[in-house]
Coordinates of N, CA and C in Angstrom, one line a residue:
M1 N -19.9 -12.3 7.9 CA -19.2 -12.4 9.2 C -17.8 -11.7 9.1
I2 N -17.6 -10.8 10.0 CA -16.5 -9.9 9.9 C -15.1 -10.5 10.3
L3 N -15.2 -11.7 10.9 CA -13.9 -12.3 11.2 C -13.8 -13.7 10.6
E4 N -14.4 -13.9 9.5 CA -14.4 -15.2 8.8 C -13.0 -15.7 8.5
K5 N -12.7 -16.9 9.0 CA -11.4 -17.5 8.8 C -10.2 -16.8 9.4
K6 N -10.5 -15.8 10.2 CA -9.3 -15.1 10.9 C -8.9 -16.0 12.1
K7 N -7.6 -16.1 12.3 CA -7.1 -16.9 13.4 C -6.8 -15.9 14.6
I8 N -7.5 -16.1 15.7 CA -7.5 -15.1 16.8 C -7.0 -15.8 18.1
L9 N -6.1 -15.3 18.8 CA -5.6 -15.8 20.1 C -6.2 -14.9 21.2
I10 N -7.0 -15.5 22.1 CA -7.5 -14.8 23.2 C -6.7 -15.3 24.5
M11 N -6.0 -14.3 25.1 CA -5.2 -14.6 26.2 C -5.8 -14.3 27.5
G12 N -5.9 -15.3 28.4 CA -6.4 -15.0 29.7 C -7.9 -15.4 30.0
I13 N -8.4 -16.4 29.3 CA -9.7 -16.9 29.5 C -9.8 -17.5 30.9
R14 N -10.9 -17.2 31.7 CA -11.0 -17.6 33.1 C -12.3 -18.4 33.3
N15 N -13.4 -17.8 33.0 CA -14.7 -18.3 33.3 C -15.8 -17.7 32.4
K16 N -17.0 -18.1 32.5 CA -18.1 -17.6 31.6 C -18.5 -16.2 31.9
W17 N -18.1 -15.6 33.0 CA -18.4 -14.2 33.4 C -17.4 -13.2 32.8
S18 N -16.3 -13.7 32.3 CA -15.2 -12.9 31.9 C -15.4 -12.2 30.6
I19 N -14.8 -11.0 30.4 CA -14.9 -10.4 29.1 C -14.2 -11.2 28.0
A20 N -13.2 -12.0 28.3 CA -12.6 -12.9 27.4 C -13.7 -13.9 26.8
W21 N -14.6 -14.3 27.7 CA -15.6 -15.3 27.2 C -16.6 -14.5 26.3
G22 N -17.0 -13.3 26.7 CA -17.9 -12.6 25.8 C -17.3 -12.3 24.5
T23 N -16.0 -12.0 24.5 CA -15.2 -11.8 23.2 C -15.2 -13.1 22.4
A24 N -15.0 -14.3 23.0 CA -14.9 -15.5 22.3 C -16.3 -15.8 21.7
L25 N -17.4 -15.6 22.4 CA -18.7 -15.9 21.8 C -18.9 -15.0 20.5
R26 N -18.6 -13.8 20.6 CA -18.8 -12.9 19.5 C -17.9 -13.2 18.3
A27 N -16.6 -13.6 18.7 CA -15.7 -13.9 17.6 C -16.1 -15.2 16.9
V28 N -16.6 -16.2 17.6 CA -17.1 -17.4 16.9 C -18.3 -17.1 16.0
E29 N -19.2 -16.3 16.5 CA -20.4 -15.9 15.7 C -20.0 -15.2 14.4
N30 N -18.8 -14.5 14.5 CA -18.4 -13.8 13.3 C -17.3 -14.6 12.5
G31 N -17.2 -15.9 12.7 CA -16.4 -16.7 11.9 C -15.0 -17.0 12.2
A32 N -14.5 -16.5 13.4 CA -13.1 -16.6 13.7 C -12.7 -18.0 14.1
E33 N -11.5 -18.4 13.9 CA -10.9 -19.6 14.4 C -10.1 -19.2 15.7
L34 N -10.5 -19.8 16.8 CA -9.9 -19.3 18.1 C -8.9 -20.2 18.7
F35 N -8.0 -19.6 19.4 CA -7.0 -20.2 20.3 C -7.1 -19.5 21.6
F36 N -6.7 -20.1 22.7 CA -6.8 -19.5 24.0 C -5.5 -19.8 24.8
T37 N -5.3 -18.9 25.8 CA -4.3 -19.2 26.9 C -5.1 -19.1 28.2
Y38 N -4.6 -19.8 29.2 CA -5.2 -19.7 30.5 C -4.1 -19.9 31.6
Q39 N -4.3 -19.6 32.8 CA -3.3 -19.6 33.8 C -3.5 -20.9 34.6
G40 N -2.4 -21.7 34.7 CA -2.3 -22.8 35.7 C -2.9 -24.1 35.3
E41 N -2.1 -25.2 35.4 CA -2.5 -26.6 35.2 C -3.7 -26.9 35.9
E42 N -3.9 -26.4 37.1 CA -5.0 -26.7 38.0 C -6.4 -26.2 37.4
N43 N -6.3 -25.4 36.4 CA -7.5 -24.8 35.8 C -7.9 -25.6 34.5
K44 N -7.1 -26.5 34.1 CA -7.3 -27.2 32.8 C -8.6 -27.8 32.6
E45 N -9.1 -28.6 33.6 CA -10.4 -29.2 33.5 C -11.5 -28.2 33.4
K46 N -11.5 -27.2 34.2 CA -12.5 -26.2 34.2 C -12.6 -25.4 32.8
I47 N -11.4 -25.1 32.3 CA -11.3 -24.3 31.1 C -11.8 -25.2 29.9
E48 N -11.4 -26.4 29.9 CA -11.8 -27.3 28.8 C -13.3 -27.5 28.8
A49 N -13.9 -27.6 30.0 CA -15.3 -27.7 30.1 C -16.0 -26.5 29.5
L50 N -15.5 -25.3 29.9 CA -16.1 -24.1 29.4 C -16.0 -24.0 27.8
L51 N -14.8 -24.3 27.3 CA -14.5 -24.1 25.9 C -15.2 -25.2 25.1
S52 N -15.7 -26.3 25.7 CA -16.4 -27.3 25.0 C -17.8 -26.7 24.4
E53 N -18.2 -25.6 24.9 CA -19.4 -25.0 24.4 C -19.3 -24.3 23.1
I54 N -18.1 -24.1 22.6 CA -17.8 -23.4 21.3 C -16.8 -24.1 20.5
P55 N -16.7 -23.9 19.2 CA -15.7 -24.5 18.4 C -14.4 -23.7 18.6
Y56 N -13.3 -24.4 18.8 CA -12.0 -23.7 19.0 C -10.9 -24.7 18.5
K57 N -9.7 -24.1 18.3 CA -8.6 -24.9 17.8 C -7.8 -25.6 19.0
K58 N -7.4 -24.7 19.9 CA -6.5 -25.3 21.0 C -6.4 -24.3 22.2
A59 N -6.3 -24.8 23.4 CA -6.0 -23.9 24.6 C -4.7 -24.3 25.2
Y60 N -3.9 -23.3 25.6 CA -2.6 -23.5 26.1 C -2.4 -22.9 27.5
I61 N -1.7 -23.6 28.3 CA -1.4 -23.1 29.7 C -0.3 -22.0 29.4
C62 N -0.4 -20.8 30.1 CA 0.6 -19.8 29.9 C 0.6 -18.9 31.1
D63 N 1.7 -18.7 31.7 CA 1.9 -17.7 32.7 C 2.5 -16.4 32.0
A64 N 1.6 -15.4 31.8 CA 1.9 -14.3 31.0 C 3.0 -13.4 31.7
S65 N 3.3 -13.7 32.9 CA 4.4 -12.9 33.6 C 5.8 -13.5 33.2
K66 N 5.8 -14.6 32.4 CA 7.0 -15.2 32.0 C 7.1 -15.1 30.4
D67 N 8.1 -14.3 30.0 CA 8.3 -14.2 28.5 C 8.4 -15.5 27.8
E68 N 9.1 -16.5 28.5 CA 9.4 -17.8 27.9 C 8.1 -18.5 27.7
D69 N 7.1 -18.4 28.5 CA 5.8 -19.0 28.4 C 5.1 -18.4 27.1
I70 N 5.1 -17.1 27.0 CA 4.4 -16.5 25.9 C 5.1 -16.9 24.6
E71 N 6.4 -16.9 24.6 CA 7.1 -17.3 23.4 C 6.8 -18.8 23.0
K72 N 6.8 -19.6 24.0 CA 6.5 -21.1 23.7 C 5.1 -21.3 23.1
V73 N 4.1 -20.6 23.6 CA 2.8 -20.7 23.1 C 2.7 -20.2 21.6
L74 N 3.3 -19.0 21.4 CA 3.2 -18.4 20.1 C 3.9 -19.2 19.0
K75 N 5.1 -19.8 19.4 CA 5.8 -20.7 18.5 C 5.0 -21.9 18.2
E76 N 4.4 -22.5 19.2 CA 3.6 -23.7 19.0 C 2.4 -23.4 18.0
I77 N 1.8 -22.3 18.2 CA 0.6 -22.0 17.3 C 1.2 -21.8 15.9
K78 N 2.3 -21.1 15.7 CA 2.8 -20.9 14.4 C 3.2 -22.2 13.7
E79 N 3.8 -23.0 14.5 CA 4.3 -24.3 13.9 C 3.1 -25.2 13.5
E80 N 2.0 -25.2 14.3 CA 0.9 -26.1 14.1 C -0.2 -25.5 13.1
Y81 N -0.4 -24.2 13.2 CA -1.5 -23.6 12.5 C -1.2 -22.4 11.6
G82 N 0.0 -21.9 11.7 CA 0.4 -20.8 10.9 C 0.2 -19.5 11.6
K83 N 0.2 -18.4 10.9 CA 0.2 -17.0 11.5 C -1.2 -16.7 12.0
L84 N -1.2 -15.6 12.9 CA -2.4 -15.1 13.5 C -2.8 -13.8 12.9
D85 N -4.1 -13.6 12.9 CA -4.7 -12.3 12.5 C -5.0 -11.4 13.6
G86 N -5.0 -11.9 14.8 CA -5.3 -11.0 16.0 C -4.9 -11.7 17.3
I87 N -4.6 -10.8 18.3 CA -4.4 -11.3 19.6 C -5.2 -10.4 20.6
V88 N -6.0 -11.0 21.5 CA -6.7 -10.2 22.5 C -6.1 -10.5 23.8
H89 N -5.7 -9.5 24.5 CA -5.0 -9.6 25.8 C -6.0 -9.3 26.9
C90 N -6.4 -10.3 27.6 CA -7.4 -10.1 28.7 C -6.8 -10.5 30.1
I91 N -5.6 -9.9 30.3 CA -4.8 -10.3 31.5 C -4.5 -9.2 32.4
A92 N -4.8 -9.3 33.7 CA -4.5 -8.2 34.6 C -4.6 -8.9 36.0
H93 N -3.7 -8.3 36.9 CA -3.8 -8.8 38.3 C -3.0 -7.9 39.2
A94 N -3.6 -7.7 40.4 CA -3.0 -7.0 41.5 C -3.2 -7.7 42.8
N95 N -2.3 -7.6 43.7 CA -2.4 -8.2 45.0 C -3.6 -7.7 45.7
T96 N -4.4 -8.5 46.4 CA -5.6 -8.1 47.1 C -5.3 -7.0 48.1
E97 N -4.2 -7.1 48.8 CA -4.0 -6.1 49.8 C -3.7 -4.7 49.2
D98 N -3.3 -4.7 48.0 CA -3.0 -3.4 47.3 C -4.3 -2.8 46.7
L99 N -5.3 -3.6 46.7 CA -6.6 -3.0 46.3 C -7.5 -2.7 47.5
R100 N -7.3 -3.3 48.6 CA -8.0 -3.1 49.8 C -7.5 -1.9 50.6
N101 N -6.2 -1.6 50.6 CA -5.6 -0.6 51.3 C -5.5 0.7 50.5
D102 N -5.2 1.8 51.1 CA -5.0 3.1 50.4 C -3.8 2.9 49.4
F103 N -3.9 3.6 48.3 CA -2.9 3.5 47.3 C -1.5 3.8 47.8
I104 N -1.4 4.8 48.7 CA -0.1 5.2 49.2 C 0.6 4.1 49.9
N105 N -0.1 3.1 50.3 CA 0.5 2.0 51.0 C 0.9 0.8 50.1
T106 N 0.8 1.0 48.8 CA 1.2 0.0 47.9 C 2.6 -0.4 48.1
S107 N 2.9 -1.7 48.2 CA 4.3 -2.1 48.3 C 5.0 -2.0 47.0
K108 N 6.3 -2.0 47.1 CA 7.2 -1.9 45.9 C 6.9 -3.2 45.1
E109 N 6.8 -4.3 45.8 CA 6.6 -5.6 45.1 C 5.2 -5.6 44.4
G110 N 4.2 -5.1 45.2 CA 2.9 -5.1 44.6 C 2.7 -4.2 43.4
F111 N 3.4 -3.0 43.4 CA 3.4 -2.1 42.3 C 4.1 -2.8 41.1
A112 N 5.2 -3.4 41.3 CA 5.9 -4.1 40.2 C 5.0 -5.2 39.6
H113 N 4.4 -6.0 40.5 CA 3.6 -7.1 40.1 C 2.4 -6.7 39.2
A114 N 1.7 -5.7 39.7 CA 0.5 -5.2 38.9 C 0.9 -4.7 37.5
N115 N 2.0 -4.0 37.5 CA 2.4 -3.4 36.2 C 3.0 -4.5 35.3
D116 N 3.7 -5.4 35.9 CA 4.3 -6.5 35.1 C 3.2 -7.4 34.4
V117 N 2.2 -7.8 35.2 CA 1.2 -8.7 34.7 C 0.2 -8.0 33.8
S118 N -0.2 -6.8 34.2 CA -1.3 -6.1 33.6 C -0.9 -5.3 32.4
A119 N 0.3 -4.8 32.3 CA 0.8 -3.9 31.2 C 2.0 -4.5 30.5
Y120 N 3.0 -4.9 31.2 CA 4.2 -5.4 30.5 C 3.9 -6.7 29.7
S121 N 3.1 -7.5 30.2 CA 2.8 -8.8 29.5 C 2.3 -8.5 28.1
F122 N 1.6 -7.4 27.9 CA 1.1 -7.1 26.6 C 2.2 -6.6 25.7
V123 N 3.1 -5.8 26.3 CA 4.3 -5.4 25.5 C 5.1 -6.6 25.1
A124 N 5.3 -7.5 26.0 CA 6.1 -8.7 25.7 C 5.5 -9.5 24.6
T125 N 4.1 -9.7 24.7 CA 3.4 -10.4 23.7 C 3.6 -9.8 22.3
A126 N 3.4 -8.5 22.2 CA 3.6 -7.8 21.0 C 5.0 -8.0 20.4
R127 N 6.0 -7.8 21.3 CA 7.4 -7.9 20.8 C 7.7 -9.3 20.3
I128 N 7.3 -10.3 21.1 CA 7.6 -11.7 20.7 C 6.8 -12.1 19.5
A129 N 5.6 -11.6 19.3 CA 4.8 -11.9 18.1 C 5.5 -11.3 16.9
R130 N 6.1 -10.1 17.0 CA 6.8 -9.5 15.9 C 8.1 -10.3 15.6
D131 N 8.8 -10.6 16.7 CA 10.1 -11.3 16.5 C 10.0 -12.6 15.8
I132 N 9.0 -13.4 16.2 CA 8.9 -14.7 15.5 C 8.0 -14.7 14.3
D133 N 7.6 -13.5 13.9 CA 6.9 -13.3 12.6 C 5.6 -14.2 12.6
I134 N 4.8 -14.0 13.6 CA 3.5 -14.8 13.7 C 2.3 -14.0 13.2
L135 N 2.5 -12.7 13.0 CA 1.3 -11.9 12.7 C 1.2 -11.6 11.2
N136 N 0.0 -11.9 10.7 CA -0.3 -11.6 9.3 C -0.3 -10.1 9.1
E137 N -0.2 -9.7 7.8 CA -0.4 -8.2 7.5 C -1.8 -7.9 7.9
N138 N -2.0 -6.7 8.4 CA -3.3 -6.2 8.9 C -3.8 -6.9 10.1
A139 N -2.9 -7.5 10.9 CA -3.3 -8.1 12.1 C -3.6 -7.0 13.1
S140 N -4.4 -7.4 14.1 CA -4.9 -6.4 15.1 C -4.6 -7.0 16.5
L141 N -4.0 -6.2 17.4 CA -3.7 -6.5 18.8 C -4.7 -5.7 19.6
V142 N -5.4 -6.3 20.6 CA -6.4 -5.6 21.4 C -6.2 -5.9 22.8
S143 N -6.1 -5.0 23.7 CA -6.1 -5.2 25.2 C -7.3 -4.6 25.8
L144 N -7.5 -4.8 27.1 CA -8.6 -4.3 27.9 C -8.1 -3.4 29.0
T145 N -8.8 -2.3 29.1 CA -8.4 -1.3 30.1 C -9.7 -0.8 30.8
Y146 N -9.6 0.2 31.6 CA -10.7 0.7 32.4 C -10.6 2.1 32.8
Y147 N -11.7 2.8 33.0 CA -11.8 4.2 33.3 C -10.9 4.6 34.5
G148 N -10.6 3.7 35.4 CA -9.7 4.0 36.6 C -8.3 4.3 36.2
S149 N -8.0 4.2 34.9 CA -6.6 4.6 34.4 C -6.5 6.2 34.4
T150 N -7.6 6.8 34.3 CA -7.6 8.3 34.1 C -8.3 9.1 35.2
K151 N -9.1 8.4 36.0 CA -9.8 9.0 37.2 C -9.6 8.2 38.4
V152 N -9.6 8.8 39.6 CA -9.4 8.1 40.8 C -10.7 7.4 41.2
L153 N -10.7 6.1 41.3 CA -11.8 5.3 41.7 C -11.4 4.5 43.0
P154 N -12.1 4.7 44.1 CA -11.8 4.1 45.3 C -11.7 2.5 45.2
G155 N -10.6 2.0 45.6 CA -10.5 0.5 45.5 C -9.8 0.0 44.3
Y156 N -9.6 0.9 43.3 CA -8.9 0.5 42.0 C -7.4 0.6 42.2
N157 N -7.0 1.7 42.8 CA -5.6 1.8 43.3 C -4.5 1.5 42.3
V158 N -3.7 0.6 42.6 CA -2.5 0.3 41.8 C -2.9 -0.3 40.4
M159 N -4.1 -0.9 40.3 CA -4.6 -1.3 39.0 C -4.8 -0.2 38.1
G160 N -5.3 1.0 38.6 CA -5.4 2.2 37.8 C -4.1 2.6 37.2
V161 N -3.1 2.6 38.0 CA -1.7 2.9 37.6 C -1.3 2.0 36.5
A162 N -1.5 0.7 36.7 CA -1.1 -0.3 35.7 C -1.9 -0.1 34.4
K163 N -3.1 0.2 34.5 CA -3.9 0.4 33.3 C -3.5 1.7 32.5
A164 N -3.1 2.7 33.3 CA -2.5 3.9 32.7 C -1.2 3.5 31.9
S165 N -0.4 2.7 32.5 CA 0.8 2.2 31.8 C 0.5 1.4 30.6
L166 N -0.6 0.6 30.7 CA -1.0 -0.2 29.5 C -1.5 0.8 28.4
E167 N -2.3 1.8 28.7 CA -2.8 2.7 27.7 C -1.7 3.5 27.0
C168 N -0.7 3.9 27.7 CA 0.5 4.6 27.1 C 1.2 3.6 26.2
S169 N 1.4 2.4 26.7 CA 2.1 1.3 25.9 C 1.3 1.1 24.6
I170 N 0.0 1.2 24.6 CA -0.8 1.0 23.4 C -0.3 2.0 22.3
R171 N -0.1 3.2 22.7 CA 0.2 4.2 21.7 C 1.7 4.0 21.2
Y172 N 2.6 3.7 22.1 CA 3.9 3.4 21.6 C 4.0 2.2 20.7
L173 N 3.3 1.1 21.1 CA 3.3 -0.1 20.3 C 2.7 0.2 18.9
A174 N 1.6 1.0 18.9 CA 1.0 1.3 17.6 C 2.0 2.0 16.7
D175 N 2.8 2.8 17.2 CA 3.8 3.5 16.4 C 4.8 2.5 16.0
N176 N 5.3 1.6 16.8 CA 6.3 0.7 16.5 C 5.9 -0.3 15.5
L177 N 4.6 -0.8 15.6 CA 4.2 -1.9 14.7 C 3.4 -1.4 13.5
G178 N 3.1 -0.1 13.4 CA 2.4 0.4 12.3 C 3.1 0.2 10.9
P179 N 4.4 0.3 10.8 CA 5.1 0.1 9.6 C 4.9 -1.4 9.1
Q180 N 4.7 -2.3 10.0 CA 4.4 -3.7 9.7 C 2.9 -4.0 9.4
K181 N 2.1 -2.9 9.3 CA 0.7 -3.0 9.1 C 0.0 -3.8 10.2
V182 N 0.5 -3.6 11.4 CA -0.2 -4.2 12.6 C -0.8 -3.1 13.4
R183 N -2.0 -3.3 13.8 CA -2.7 -2.3 14.6 C -2.8 -2.7 16.1
V184 N -2.8 -1.7 16.9 CA -2.8 -1.9 18.4 C -3.8 -0.9 19.0
N185 N -4.7 -1.5 19.7 CA -5.8 -0.7 20.4 C -6.2 -1.3 21.7
A186 N -7.0 -0.6 22.4 CA -7.6 -1.1 23.7 C -9.0 -0.8 23.8
I187 N -9.8 -1.6 24.5 CA -11.2 -1.3 24.8 C -11.2 -1.0 26.3
S188 N -11.8 0.2 26.6 CA -12.0 0.6 28.0 C -13.5 0.2 28.3
A189 N -13.7 -0.9 28.9 CA -15.0 -1.4 29.2 C -15.6 -0.8 30.5
G190 N -16.9 -0.6 30.5 CA -17.6 -0.2 31.7 C -17.5 -1.3 32.7
P191 N -17.8 -1.1 34.0 CA -17.7 -2.1 35.0 C -18.6 -3.3 34.7
I192 N -18.1 -4.5 34.9 CA -18.8 -5.8 34.6 C -18.5 -6.7 35.8
K193 N -19.5 -7.5 36.2 CA -19.3 -8.4 37.4 C -18.4 -9.6 37.0
T194 N -17.1 -9.4 36.9 CA -16.2 -10.4 36.6 C -15.6 -10.9 37.9
L195 N -14.9 -12.0 37.8 CA -14.2 -12.5 39.0 C -13.2 -11.5 39.5
S196 N -12.5 -10.8 38.6 CA -11.5 -9.8 39.0 C -12.2 -8.7 39.7
A197 N -13.4 -8.3 39.3 CA -14.1 -7.2 39.9 C -14.4 -7.4 41.4
K198 N -14.5 -8.6 41.8 CA -14.8 -9.0 43.2 C -13.7 -8.4 44.1
G199 N -12.5 -8.2 43.6 CA -11.4 -7.7 44.4 C -11.5 -6.2 44.7
I200 N -12.4 -5.5 44.0 CA -12.5 -4.1 44.2 C -13.6 -3.8 45.3
K201 N -13.2 -3.0 46.2 CA -14.1 -2.7 47.4 C -15.3 -2.0 46.9
D202 N -16.5 -2.3 47.4 CA -17.7 -1.7 47.1 C -18.0 -1.6 45.6
F203 N -17.7 -2.7 44.9 CA -17.8 -2.7 43.4 C -19.3 -2.5 43.0
N204 N -20.2 -3.0 43.7 CA -21.6 -2.9 43.4 C -22.1 -1.4 43.3
S205 N -21.5 -0.6 44.2 CA -21.8 0.9 44.2 C -21.4 1.5 42.9
I206 N -20.3 1.0 42.3 CA -19.8 1.6 41.0 C -20.8 1.2 39.9
L207 N -21.4 0.0 39.9 CA -22.4 -0.4 39.0 C -23.6 0.5 39.1
D208 N -24.0 0.8 40.3 CA -25.2 1.7 40.6 C -25.0 3.1 40.0
V209 N -23.8 3.6 40.2 CA -23.5 5.0 39.8 C -23.6 5.0 38.3
V210 N -23.0 4.1 37.6 CA -23.0 4.0 36.1 C -24.4 4.0 35.6
E211 N -25.2 3.1 36.2 CA -26.6 3.0 35.7 C -27.4 4.2 35.9
E212 N -27.0 5.0 36.9 CA -27.7 6.2 37.2 C -27.2 7.4 36.4
K213 N -25.9 7.5 36.1 CA -25.3 8.6 35.5 C -25.0 8.5 34.0
A214 N -24.7 7.3 33.5 CA -24.3 7.1 32.1 C -25.4 7.6 31.2
P215 N -25.1 8.2 30.1 CA -26.1 8.7 29.1 C -27.2 7.6 28.7
L216 N -26.7 6.4 28.6 CA -27.6 5.3 28.2 C -28.3 4.7 29.4
R217 N -28.0 5.1 30.6 CA -28.7 4.7 31.9 C -28.6 3.2 32.0
K218 N -27.5 2.6 31.7 CA -27.4 1.1 31.9 C -25.9 0.8 32.0
N219 N -25.6 -0.4 32.6 CA -24.3 -1.0 32.5 C -24.1 -1.8 31.3
V220 N -22.9 -2.1 30.9 CA -22.6 -2.8 29.7 C -22.5 -4.3 30.0
T221 N -22.7 -5.2 29.0 CA -22.5 -6.6 29.2 C -21.2 -7.1 28.5
Q222 N -20.8 -8.3 28.9 CA -19.6 -8.8 28.3 C -19.7 -9.0 26.8
E223 N -21.0 -9.3 26.4 CA -21.2 -9.5 24.9 C -21.1 -8.2 24.2
E224 N -21.5 -7.1 24.8 CA -21.4 -5.8 24.1 C -19.9 -5.4 24.0
V225 N -19.2 -5.7 25.0 CA -17.7 -5.4 24.9 C -17.1 -6.4 23.9
G226 N -17.6 -7.6 23.8 CA -17.1 -8.6 22.8 C -17.4 -8.1 21.4
D227 N -18.5 -7.4 21.2 CA -18.8 -6.9 19.9 C -17.8 -5.8 19.5
A228 N -17.4 -5.0 20.4 CA -16.4 -3.9 20.1 C -15.1 -4.5 19.9
V229 N -14.7 -5.6 20.6 CA -13.4 -6.2 20.3 C -13.4 -6.9 18.9
A230 N -14.5 -7.5 18.6 CA -14.7 -8.1 17.2 C -14.5 -7.1 16.2
F231 N -15.1 -5.9 16.4 CA -14.9 -4.8 15.4 C -13.4 -4.4 15.3
M232 N -12.8 -4.3 16.4 CA -11.4 -3.9 16.4 C -10.5 -4.9 15.8
L233 N -10.9 -6.2 15.8 CA -10.1 -7.3 15.2 C -10.4 -7.3 13.7
S234 N -11.5 -6.8 13.3 CA -11.9 -6.9 11.9 C -11.3 -5.9 11.0
G235 N -11.4 -6.1 9.7 CA -11.0 -5.2 8.7 C -11.8 -3.9 8.7
M236 N -12.9 -3.9 9.3 CA -13.8 -2.7 9.4 C -13.1 -1.6 10.2
S237 N -12.1 -1.9 11.0 CA -11.4 -0.9 11.8 C -9.9 -0.7 11.3
R238 N -9.7 -1.0 10.0 CA -8.4 -1.1 9.5 C -7.6 0.2 9.5
A239 N -8.3 1.4 9.7 CA -7.6 2.6 9.8 C -7.5 3.2 11.2
I240 N -7.8 2.3 12.2 CA -7.8 2.7 13.6 C -6.6 2.0 14.3
T241 N -5.8 2.8 14.9 CA -4.7 2.2 15.7 C -4.3 3.3 16.8
G242 N -3.7 2.7 17.9 CA -3.3 3.6 19.0 C -4.4 4.2 19.8
Q243 N -5.6 3.6 19.7 CA -6.8 4.3 20.3 C -7.3 3.5 21.6
I244 N -8.0 4.2 22.4 CA -8.7 3.6 23.6 C -10.2 3.8 23.3
L245 N -10.9 2.8 23.0 CA -12.3 2.9 22.6 C -13.1 2.6 23.9
Y246 N -13.9 3.6 24.3 CA -14.8 3.4 25.5 C -16.1 2.7 25.1
V247 N -16.3 1.6 25.9 CA -17.6 0.9 25.7 C -18.2 0.8 27.1
D248 N -18.8 1.9 27.5 CA -19.3 2.1 28.9 C -20.6 2.8 29.0
S249 N -21.4 2.7 28.0 CA -22.7 3.4 27.9 C -22.5 5.0 28.0
G250 N -21.3 5.4 27.7 CA -21.1 6.9 27.7 C -20.7 7.5 29.0
Y251 N -20.5 6.6 30.0 CA -20.2 7.2 31.3 C -19.0 8.1 31.4
N252 N -18.0 7.8 30.5 CA -16.7 8.5 30.6 C -16.9 10.0 30.2
I253 N -17.9 10.4 29.5 CA -18.1 11.8 29.1 C -18.7 12.7 30.2
M254 N -19.2 12.1 31.2 CA -19.9 12.8 32.2 C -19.0 13.5 33.2
G255 N -19.3 14.7 33.6 CA -18.5 15.4 34.6 C -19.0 15.2 36.0
L256 N -20.3 14.9 36.2 CA -20.8 14.6 37.5 C -21.7 13.4 37.4

């Protein structure tokens, strides 16, 4: 088991269709001890019911747009359980109107919100984790991105800009944290029917195109993405940092 006895925090668990859940399943299968964060007290009962299906240590309410919330959770984990071997950042959000309308109509507030939640929250998490010394040597930080960061996809709009910011942040964070033997990478997953994906206009057409054009002629599953995350968290990827790993059945290589 490639994650045996490794303590991993998965930030942003929402439901059984999420990539965070696929990651949790694969991490547990590979021996990890898991912690979770989720958004909002109103989701507590739902999240606890979901997590009852797997062994885990603890789930914490955390608004990732607030640095003080991130710091509070990380300090509690360190005090109760010690240092972490990995953090998986599964957090992104944009206002619905900024996904439904043309990108040129993105509001200043909407632009700031998408980048704050989807990109800066990862930077804040990395910085706070370093500052409170919660990361073991050879720890791995992993975030989630998407092809819309590099290509124009109708309906992805400001989220594509936010993911581009996240990907650039990955490289700078990898450079900053490398001397502490901490790795920073991202998984660029193919389209998956998550709750967040419902906000993207004509999302089903994107699934159809990938299935038709990708070299493997199929869409990916949350478990397949979870396998890649588990690899990036494990010692098997110990010489990999600052990278964006595509898990999309090869769709990103195609020109047409």
